[in-house]
Short mmCIF file of C-alpha atoms in Angstrom, two decimals:
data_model
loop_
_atom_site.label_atom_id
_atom_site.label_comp_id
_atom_site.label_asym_id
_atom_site.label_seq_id
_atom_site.Cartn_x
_atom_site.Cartn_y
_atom_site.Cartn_z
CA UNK A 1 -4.53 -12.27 -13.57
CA UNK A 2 -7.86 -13.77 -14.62
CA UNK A 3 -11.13 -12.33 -13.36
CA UNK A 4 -9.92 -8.99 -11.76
CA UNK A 5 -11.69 -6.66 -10.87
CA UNK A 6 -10.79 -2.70 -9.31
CA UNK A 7 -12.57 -1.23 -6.47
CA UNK A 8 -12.37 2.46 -6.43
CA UNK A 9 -13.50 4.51 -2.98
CA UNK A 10 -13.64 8.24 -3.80
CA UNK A 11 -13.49 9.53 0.06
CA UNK A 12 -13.78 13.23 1.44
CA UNK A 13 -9.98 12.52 3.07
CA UNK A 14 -8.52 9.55 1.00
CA UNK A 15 -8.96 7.61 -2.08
CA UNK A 16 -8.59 3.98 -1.87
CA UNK A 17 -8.24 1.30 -4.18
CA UNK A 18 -8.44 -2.66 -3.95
CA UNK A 19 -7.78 -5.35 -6.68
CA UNK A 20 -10.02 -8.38 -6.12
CA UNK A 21 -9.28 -11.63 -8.16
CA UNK A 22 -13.23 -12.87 -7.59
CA UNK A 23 -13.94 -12.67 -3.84
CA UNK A 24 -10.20 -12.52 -3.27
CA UNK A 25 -8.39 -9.47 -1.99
CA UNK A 26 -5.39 -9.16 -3.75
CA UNK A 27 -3.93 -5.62 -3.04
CA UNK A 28 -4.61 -2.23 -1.98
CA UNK A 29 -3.78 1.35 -2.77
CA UNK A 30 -3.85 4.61 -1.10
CA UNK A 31 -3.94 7.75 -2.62
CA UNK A 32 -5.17 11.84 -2.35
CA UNK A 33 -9.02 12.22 -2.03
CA UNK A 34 -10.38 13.65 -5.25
CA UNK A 35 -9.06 17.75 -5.17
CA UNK A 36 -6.00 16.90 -2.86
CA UNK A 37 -3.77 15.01 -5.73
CA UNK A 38 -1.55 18.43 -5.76
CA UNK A 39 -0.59 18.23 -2.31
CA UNK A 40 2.76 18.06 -1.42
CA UNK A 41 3.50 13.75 -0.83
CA UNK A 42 6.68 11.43 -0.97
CA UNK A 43 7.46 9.90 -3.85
CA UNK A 44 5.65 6.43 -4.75
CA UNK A 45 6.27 3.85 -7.42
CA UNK A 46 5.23 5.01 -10.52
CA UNK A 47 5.81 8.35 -9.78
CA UNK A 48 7.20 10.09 -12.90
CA UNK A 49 9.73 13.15 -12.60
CA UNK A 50 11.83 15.90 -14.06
CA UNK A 51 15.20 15.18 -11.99
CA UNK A 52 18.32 17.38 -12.00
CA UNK A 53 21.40 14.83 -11.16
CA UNK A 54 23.22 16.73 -8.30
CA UNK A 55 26.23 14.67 -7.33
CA UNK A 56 28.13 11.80 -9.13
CA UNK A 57 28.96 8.11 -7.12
CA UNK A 58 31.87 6.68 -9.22
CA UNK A 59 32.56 4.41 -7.29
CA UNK A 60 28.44 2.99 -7.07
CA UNK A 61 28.63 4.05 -10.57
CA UNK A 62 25.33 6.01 -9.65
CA UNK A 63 23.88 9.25 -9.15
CA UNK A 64 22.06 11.45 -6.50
CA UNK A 65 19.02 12.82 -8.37
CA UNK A 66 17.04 15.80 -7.17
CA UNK A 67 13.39 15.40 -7.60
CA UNK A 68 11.84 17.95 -5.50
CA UNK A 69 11.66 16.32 -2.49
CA UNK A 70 13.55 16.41 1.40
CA UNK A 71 16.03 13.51 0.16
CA UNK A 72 17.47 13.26 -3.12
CA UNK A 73 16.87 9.80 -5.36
CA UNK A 74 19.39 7.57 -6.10
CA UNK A 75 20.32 6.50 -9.60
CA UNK A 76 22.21 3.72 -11.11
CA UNK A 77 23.35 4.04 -14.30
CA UNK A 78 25.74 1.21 -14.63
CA UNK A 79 27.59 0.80 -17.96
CA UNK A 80 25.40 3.37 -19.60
CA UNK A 81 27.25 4.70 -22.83
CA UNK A 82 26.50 8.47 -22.25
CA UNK A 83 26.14 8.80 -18.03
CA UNK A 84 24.91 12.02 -16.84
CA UNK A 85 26.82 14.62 -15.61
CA UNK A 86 26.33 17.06 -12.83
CA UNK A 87 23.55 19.60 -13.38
CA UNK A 88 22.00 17.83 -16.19
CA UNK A 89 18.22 17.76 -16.36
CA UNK A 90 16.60 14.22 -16.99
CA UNK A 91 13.45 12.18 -16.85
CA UNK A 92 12.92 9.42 -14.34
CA UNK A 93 10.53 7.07 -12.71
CA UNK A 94 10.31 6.04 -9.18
CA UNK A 95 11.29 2.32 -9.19
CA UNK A 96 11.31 2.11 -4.93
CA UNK A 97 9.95 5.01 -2.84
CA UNK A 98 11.87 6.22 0.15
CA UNK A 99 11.89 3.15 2.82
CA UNK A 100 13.20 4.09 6.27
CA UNK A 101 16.82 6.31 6.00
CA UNK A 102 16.78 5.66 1.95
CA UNK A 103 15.94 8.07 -0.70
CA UNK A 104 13.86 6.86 -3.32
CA UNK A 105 15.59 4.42 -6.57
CA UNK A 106 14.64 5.91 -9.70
CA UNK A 107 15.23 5.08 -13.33
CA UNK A 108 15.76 6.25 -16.52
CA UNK A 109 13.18 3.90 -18.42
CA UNK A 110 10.04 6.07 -17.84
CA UNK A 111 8.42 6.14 -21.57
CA UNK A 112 6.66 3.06 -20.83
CA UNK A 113 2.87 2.98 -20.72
CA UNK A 114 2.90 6.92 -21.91
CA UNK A 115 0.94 8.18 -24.92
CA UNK A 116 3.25 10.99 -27.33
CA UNK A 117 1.72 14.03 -25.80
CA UNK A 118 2.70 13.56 -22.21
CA UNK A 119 6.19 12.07 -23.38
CA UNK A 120 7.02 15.19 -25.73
CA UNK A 121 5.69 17.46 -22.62
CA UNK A 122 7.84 16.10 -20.11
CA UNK A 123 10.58 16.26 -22.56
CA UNK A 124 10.18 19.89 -22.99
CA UNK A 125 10.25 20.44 -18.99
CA UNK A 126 13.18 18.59 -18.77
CA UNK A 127 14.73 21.17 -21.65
CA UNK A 128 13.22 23.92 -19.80
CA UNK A 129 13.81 22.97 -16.34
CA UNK A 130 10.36 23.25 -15.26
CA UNK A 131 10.00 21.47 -12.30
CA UNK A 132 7.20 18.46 -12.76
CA UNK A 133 5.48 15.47 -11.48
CA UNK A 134 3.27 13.34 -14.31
CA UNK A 135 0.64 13.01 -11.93
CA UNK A 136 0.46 15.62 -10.17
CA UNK A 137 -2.79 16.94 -11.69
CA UNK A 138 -4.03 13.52 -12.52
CA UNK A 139 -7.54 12.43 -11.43
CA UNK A 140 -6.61 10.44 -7.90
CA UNK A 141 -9.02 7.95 -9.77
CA UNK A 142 -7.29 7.75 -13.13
CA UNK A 143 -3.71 6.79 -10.70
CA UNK A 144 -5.34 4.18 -8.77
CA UNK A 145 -6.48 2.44 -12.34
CA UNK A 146 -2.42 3.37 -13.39
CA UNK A 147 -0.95 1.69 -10.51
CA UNK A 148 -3.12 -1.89 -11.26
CA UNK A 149 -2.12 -1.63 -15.18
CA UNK A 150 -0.13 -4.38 -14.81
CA UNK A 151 -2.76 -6.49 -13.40
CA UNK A 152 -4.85 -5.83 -16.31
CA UNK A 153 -8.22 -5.15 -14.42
CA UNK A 154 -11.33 -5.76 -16.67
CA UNK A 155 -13.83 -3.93 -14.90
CA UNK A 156 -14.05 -1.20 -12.21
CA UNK A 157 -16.32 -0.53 -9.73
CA UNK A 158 -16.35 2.75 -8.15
CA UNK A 159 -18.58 4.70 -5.99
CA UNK A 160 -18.22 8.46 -7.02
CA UNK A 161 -20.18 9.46 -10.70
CA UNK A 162 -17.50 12.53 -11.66
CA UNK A 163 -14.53 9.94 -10.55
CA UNK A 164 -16.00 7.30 -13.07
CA UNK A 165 -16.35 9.91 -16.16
CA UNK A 166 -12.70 10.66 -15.81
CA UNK A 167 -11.78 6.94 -15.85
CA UNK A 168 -14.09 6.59 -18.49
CA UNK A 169 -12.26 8.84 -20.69
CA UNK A 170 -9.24 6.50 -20.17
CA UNK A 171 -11.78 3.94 -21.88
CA UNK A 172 -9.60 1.11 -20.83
CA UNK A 173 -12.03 -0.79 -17.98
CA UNK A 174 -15.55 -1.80 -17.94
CA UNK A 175 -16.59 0.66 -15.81
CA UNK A 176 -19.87 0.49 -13.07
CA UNK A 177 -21.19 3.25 -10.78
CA UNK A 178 -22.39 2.35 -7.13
CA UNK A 179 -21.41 0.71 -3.86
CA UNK A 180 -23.18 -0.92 -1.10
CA UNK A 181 -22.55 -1.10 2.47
CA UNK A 182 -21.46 -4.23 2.56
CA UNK A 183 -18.53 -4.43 0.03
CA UNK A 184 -17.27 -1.02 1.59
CA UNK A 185 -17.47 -2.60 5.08
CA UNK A 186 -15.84 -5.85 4.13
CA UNK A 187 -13.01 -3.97 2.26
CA UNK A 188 -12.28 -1.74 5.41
CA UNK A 189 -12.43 -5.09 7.82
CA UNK A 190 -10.15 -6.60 5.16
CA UNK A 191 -7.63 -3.66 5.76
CA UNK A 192 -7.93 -3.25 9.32
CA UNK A 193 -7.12 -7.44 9.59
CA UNK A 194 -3.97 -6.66 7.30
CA UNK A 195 -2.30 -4.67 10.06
CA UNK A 196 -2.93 -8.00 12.52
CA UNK A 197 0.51 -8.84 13.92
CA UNK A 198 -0.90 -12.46 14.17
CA UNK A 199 -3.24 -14.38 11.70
CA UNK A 200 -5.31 -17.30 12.68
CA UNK A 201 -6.98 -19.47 9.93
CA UNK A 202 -8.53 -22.95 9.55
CA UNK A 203 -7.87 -25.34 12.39
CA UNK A 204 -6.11 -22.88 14.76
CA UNK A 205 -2.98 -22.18 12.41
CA UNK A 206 -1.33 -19.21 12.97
CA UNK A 207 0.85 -16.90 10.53
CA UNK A 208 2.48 -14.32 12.88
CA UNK A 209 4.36 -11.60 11.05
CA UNK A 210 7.25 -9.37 11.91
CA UNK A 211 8.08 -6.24 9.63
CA UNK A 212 11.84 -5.34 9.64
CA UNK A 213 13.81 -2.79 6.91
CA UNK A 214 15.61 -5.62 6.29
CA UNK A 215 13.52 -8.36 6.28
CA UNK A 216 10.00 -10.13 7.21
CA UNK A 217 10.26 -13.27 9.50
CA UNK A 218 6.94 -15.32 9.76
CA UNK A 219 5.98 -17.93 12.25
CA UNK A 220 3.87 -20.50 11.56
CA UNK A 221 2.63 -22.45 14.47
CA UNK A 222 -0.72 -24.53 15.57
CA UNK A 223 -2.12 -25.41 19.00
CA UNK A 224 -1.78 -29.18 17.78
CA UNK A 225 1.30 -28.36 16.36
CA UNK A 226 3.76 -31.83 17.24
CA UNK A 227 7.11 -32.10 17.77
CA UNK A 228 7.97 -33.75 14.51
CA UNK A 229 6.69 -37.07 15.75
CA UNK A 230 3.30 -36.52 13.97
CA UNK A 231 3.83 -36.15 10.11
CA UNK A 232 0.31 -36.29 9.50
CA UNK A 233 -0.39 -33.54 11.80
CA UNK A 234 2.45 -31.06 10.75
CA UNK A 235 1.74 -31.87 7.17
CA UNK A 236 -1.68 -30.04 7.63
CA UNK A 237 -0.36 -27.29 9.84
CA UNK A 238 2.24 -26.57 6.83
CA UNK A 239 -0.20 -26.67 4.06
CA UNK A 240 -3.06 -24.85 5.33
CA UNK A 241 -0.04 -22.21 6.13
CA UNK A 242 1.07 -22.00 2.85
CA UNK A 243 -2.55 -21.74 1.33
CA UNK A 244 -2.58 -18.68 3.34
CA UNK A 245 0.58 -17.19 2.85
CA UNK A 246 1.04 -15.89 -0.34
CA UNK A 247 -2.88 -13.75 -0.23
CA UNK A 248 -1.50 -12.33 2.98
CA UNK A 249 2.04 -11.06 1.65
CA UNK A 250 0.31 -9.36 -1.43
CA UNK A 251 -2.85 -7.82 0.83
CA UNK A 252 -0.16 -6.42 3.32
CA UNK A 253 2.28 -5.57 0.39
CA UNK A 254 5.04 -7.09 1.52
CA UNK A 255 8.53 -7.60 -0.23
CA UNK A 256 11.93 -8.29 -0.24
CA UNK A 257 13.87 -10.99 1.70
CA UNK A 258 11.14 -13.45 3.47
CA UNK A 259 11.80 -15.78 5.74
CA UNK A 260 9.32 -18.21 6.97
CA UNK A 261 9.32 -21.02 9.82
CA UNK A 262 7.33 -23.60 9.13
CA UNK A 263 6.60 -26.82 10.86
CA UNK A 264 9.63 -29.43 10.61
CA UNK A 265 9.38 -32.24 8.12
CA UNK A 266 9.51 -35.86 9.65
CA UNK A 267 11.39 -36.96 6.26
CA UNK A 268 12.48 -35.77 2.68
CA UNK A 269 9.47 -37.58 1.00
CA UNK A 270 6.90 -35.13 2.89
CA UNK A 271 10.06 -31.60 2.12
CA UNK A 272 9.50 -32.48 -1.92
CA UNK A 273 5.71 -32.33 -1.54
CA UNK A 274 5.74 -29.83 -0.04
CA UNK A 275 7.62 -28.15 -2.19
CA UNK A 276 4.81 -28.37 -4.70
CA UNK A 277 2.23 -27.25 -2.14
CA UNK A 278 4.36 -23.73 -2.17
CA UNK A 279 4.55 -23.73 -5.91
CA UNK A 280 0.98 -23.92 -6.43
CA UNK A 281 -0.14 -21.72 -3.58
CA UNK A 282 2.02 -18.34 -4.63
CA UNK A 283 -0.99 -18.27 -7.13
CA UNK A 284 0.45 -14.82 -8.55
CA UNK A 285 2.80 -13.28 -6.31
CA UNK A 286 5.91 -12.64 -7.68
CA UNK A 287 8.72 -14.29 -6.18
CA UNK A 288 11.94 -16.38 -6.22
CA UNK A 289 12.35 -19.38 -3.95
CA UNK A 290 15.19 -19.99 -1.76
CA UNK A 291 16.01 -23.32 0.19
CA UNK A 292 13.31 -25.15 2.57
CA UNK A 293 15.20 -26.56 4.84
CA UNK A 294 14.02 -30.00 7.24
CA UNK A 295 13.53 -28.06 10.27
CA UNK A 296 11.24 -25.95 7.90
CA UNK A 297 13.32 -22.89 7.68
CA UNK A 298 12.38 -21.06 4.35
CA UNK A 299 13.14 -18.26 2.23
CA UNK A 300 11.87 -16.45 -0.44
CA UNK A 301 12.62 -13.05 -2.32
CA UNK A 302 9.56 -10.78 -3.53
CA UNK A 303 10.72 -7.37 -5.62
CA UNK A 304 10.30 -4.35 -2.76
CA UNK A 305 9.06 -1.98 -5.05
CA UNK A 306 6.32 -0.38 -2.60
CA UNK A 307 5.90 0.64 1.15
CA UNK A 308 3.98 -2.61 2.68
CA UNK A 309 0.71 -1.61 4.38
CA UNK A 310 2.84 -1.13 7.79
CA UNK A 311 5.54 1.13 6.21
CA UNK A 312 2.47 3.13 4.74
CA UNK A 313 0.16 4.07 7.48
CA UNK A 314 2.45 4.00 10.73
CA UNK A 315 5.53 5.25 12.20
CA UNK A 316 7.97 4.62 14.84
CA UNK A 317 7.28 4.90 18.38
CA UNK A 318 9.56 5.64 20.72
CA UNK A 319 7.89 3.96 23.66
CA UNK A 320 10.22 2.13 26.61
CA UNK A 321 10.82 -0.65 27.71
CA UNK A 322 10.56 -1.56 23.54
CA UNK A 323 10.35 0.66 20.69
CA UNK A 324 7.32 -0.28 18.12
CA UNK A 325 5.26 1.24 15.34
CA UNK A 326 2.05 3.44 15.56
CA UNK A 327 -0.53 5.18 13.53
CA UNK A 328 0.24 8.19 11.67
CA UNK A 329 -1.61 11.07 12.48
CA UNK A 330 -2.48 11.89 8.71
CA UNK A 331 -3.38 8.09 8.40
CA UNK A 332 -5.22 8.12 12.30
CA UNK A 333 -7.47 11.02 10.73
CA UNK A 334 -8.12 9.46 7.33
CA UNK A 335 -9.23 6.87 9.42
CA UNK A 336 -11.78 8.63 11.58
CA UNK A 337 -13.37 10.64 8.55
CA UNK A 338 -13.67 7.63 6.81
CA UNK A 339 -15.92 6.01 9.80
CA UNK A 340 -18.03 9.36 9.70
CA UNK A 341 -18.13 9.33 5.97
CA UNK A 342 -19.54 5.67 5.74
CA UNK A 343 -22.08 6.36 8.36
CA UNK A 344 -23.59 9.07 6.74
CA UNK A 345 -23.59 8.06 3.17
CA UNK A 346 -25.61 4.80 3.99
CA UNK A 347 -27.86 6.12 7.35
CA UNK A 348 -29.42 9.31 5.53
CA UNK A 349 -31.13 10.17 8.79
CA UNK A 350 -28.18 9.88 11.02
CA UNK A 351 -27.23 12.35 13.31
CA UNK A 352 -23.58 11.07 13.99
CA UNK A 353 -21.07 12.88 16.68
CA UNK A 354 -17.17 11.90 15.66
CA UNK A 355 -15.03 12.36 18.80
CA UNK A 356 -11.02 12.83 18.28
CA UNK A 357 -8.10 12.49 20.08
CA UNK A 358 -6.84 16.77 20.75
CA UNK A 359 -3.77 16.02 17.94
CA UNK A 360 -6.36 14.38 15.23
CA UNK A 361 -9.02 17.13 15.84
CA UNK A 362 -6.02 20.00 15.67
CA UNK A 363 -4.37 18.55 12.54
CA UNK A 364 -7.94 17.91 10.44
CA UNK A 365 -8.47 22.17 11.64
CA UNK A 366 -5.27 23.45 10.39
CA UNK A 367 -4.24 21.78 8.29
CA UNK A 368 -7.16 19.31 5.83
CA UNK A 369 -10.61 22.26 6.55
CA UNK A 370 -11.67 20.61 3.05
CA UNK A 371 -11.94 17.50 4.44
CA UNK A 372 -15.04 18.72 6.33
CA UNK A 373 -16.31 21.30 3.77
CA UNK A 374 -16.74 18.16 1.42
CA UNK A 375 -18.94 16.28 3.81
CA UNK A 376 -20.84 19.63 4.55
CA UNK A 377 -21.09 20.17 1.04
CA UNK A 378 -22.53 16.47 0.56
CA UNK A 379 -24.14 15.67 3.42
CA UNK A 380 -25.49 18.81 4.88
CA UNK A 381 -24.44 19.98 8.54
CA UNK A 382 -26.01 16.89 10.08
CA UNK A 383 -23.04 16.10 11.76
CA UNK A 384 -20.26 17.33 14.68
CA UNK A 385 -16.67 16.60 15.19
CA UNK A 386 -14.65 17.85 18.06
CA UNK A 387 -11.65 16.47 20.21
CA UNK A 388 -11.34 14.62 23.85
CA UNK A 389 -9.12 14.65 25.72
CA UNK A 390 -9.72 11.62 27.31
CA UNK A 391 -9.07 9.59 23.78
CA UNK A 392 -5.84 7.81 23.96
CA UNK A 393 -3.71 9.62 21.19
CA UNK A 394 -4.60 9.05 17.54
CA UNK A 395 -8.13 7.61 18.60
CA UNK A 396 -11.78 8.22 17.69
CA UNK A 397 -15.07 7.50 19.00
CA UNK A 398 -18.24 7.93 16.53
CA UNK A 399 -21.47 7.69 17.87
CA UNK A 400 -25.58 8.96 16.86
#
């Protein structure tokens, strides 16, 4: 990836991370604030364990792998020469964290990216049986720049001075200190638009998205949309689409099978160019084309080696007549200490008053105190939280 650059937000709650290719939002990432990285969390990609293989699959010539969490991993060790056997301690990686009812895939190719030291020490846990996580301890600052590796990032910006001498130490990005409003701002719009069911861009095109654990189906449609009568017309609808497309899989992180409805083609000549349009716009995502059929049916397959930006920050909500997604509370009051955190690190003078839904305000007092005692500790005691009831559930209200 040419020209990419790392943003890294040190937060009181949450760390996040987003790869830019020059004004471009390419991805995001979503870790522990600074002091929280040995909380207890599911398994991501990346994620580097010592496993003890607890029950043998035969038959899916595969194992079930415990790796300290609620559901075991699952690995697949094919026609391996030497398989495990039950009991043995092992080294793996997270390949695919837990999506929906599935455990987590793992994999025995971890050494990858490692220096000697923290091979030989995971090694000797393995021997031992000392339970252990790679990153467990690891600066949440140092795993943001280890997830984008592969991207090859030649600079980082980042807005936290201790965050930036531990990434300095890595000495592997060009590294500046300091943030302005604006770029924070822009970044959180960026995120809060990458939950938008629906997606309107030039000319009134629209992208609409739908999130399944089995696949993603995306409309495309246009208030001067025709009827296939109009090649001219659907031509545009189809390209600005696709121009769109590929930025809005990788910002929302979404992989697996794809399946997109475009605008039908009028006649084969206008299916092959199009064709071309697609190749050139995936600009970087990594995927494998299926058919594109003339009604405009098509499919593509992207690796699913992440939770999108959906599967990350909400849940499932039981609601009637029709089930859909929500917030999480951890990720509703991320959210609101964010807002607070924003406010007073660029209005000095500010006074601000963050209102909470009753569950927020409880879950931020039992269970994250630090989260506050960081601000405090920053900021001073210029500002109040406290719940009301009259917030619909997993809301906030911040005000001066």
């Amino acid at each position: 990836m040419t020209d990419a650059q790392l943003i890294i937000e040190c937060g009181a709650a949450q760390t996040r991370a987003t790869l830019m290719e020059g004004d471009d939002v390419r991805a995001f990432w979503f870790g522990p604030a600074r002091g929280d990285e040995t909380l207890p969390r599911p398994p991501d990609s990346g994620d580097i364990h010592v496993a003890r293989i607890r029950k043998l699959t035969k038959g899916a010539q595969g194992a079930f792998v415990d790796i300290g969490w609620s559901r075991d991993g699952f690995l697949s060790y094919g026609h391996d020469r030497l398989p495990p056997v039950e009991g043995e301690r092992l080294v793996v990686k997270v390949k695919r964290p837990p999506m929906g009812q599935k455990g987590p895939l793992v994999t025995r190719c971890w050494r990858a990216g490692l220096g000697v030291s923290e091979i030989a020490s995971l090694e000797a846990a393995a021997v031992s049986g000392e339970p252990r996580r790679l990153n467990e301890r690891e600066d949440a600052a140092v795993s943001a720049l280890r997830f984008f590796s592969a991207e090859k990032p030649d600079r980082a910006t980042i807005d936290d001075a201790e965050a930036a001498r531990a990434l300095a130490a890595t000495d592997s990005v060009q590294l500046n200190v300091g943030m302005d409003q604006d770029l924070s701002r822009g970044l959180s719009e960026c995120v809060a638009a990458s939950f938008e069911r629906t997606v309107t861009i030039d000319d009134g095109v629209r992208l609409t998205f739908d999130e399944t654990e089995a696949l993603t189906a995306i409309d495309v449609d246009s208030a001067k949309a025709a009827d296939g009568r109009s090649a001219p017309v659907n031509d545009k609808v189809n390209v600005a689409a696709a121009n769109a497309l590929f930025g809005e899989l990788s910002r929302r992180g979404i992989g697996g099978r794809i399946v997109v409805d475009f605008l039908a083609f009028p006649h084969a000549r206008s299916r092959e160019t199009f064709k071309k349009t697609l190749a050139r716009a995936k600009h970087g995502y990594n995927c494998r084309f299926g058919a594109l059929a003339p009604d405009g049916l098509f499919d593509l397959t992207a690796p699913r080696t992440r939770l999108s930006l959906l599967e990350r920050a909400t849940e499932f909500d039981r609601t009637t007549p029709r089930p859909g997604q929500r917030f999480t509370l951890d990720w509703s009051a991320k959210a609101a200490i964010r807002e607070l955190e924003t406010l007073l690190k660029y209005r000095p003078k500010a006074k601000p008053r963050l209102l909470v839904c009753s569950e927020v305000a409880d879950y931020v007092d039992r269970l994250r105190p630090e989260w506050l005692n960081r601000l405090r500790a920053k900021y001073g005691p210029r500002f109040e939280l406290g719940p009301n009831s009259k917030l619909e559930a997993r809301s906030f209200d911040l005000s001066e």
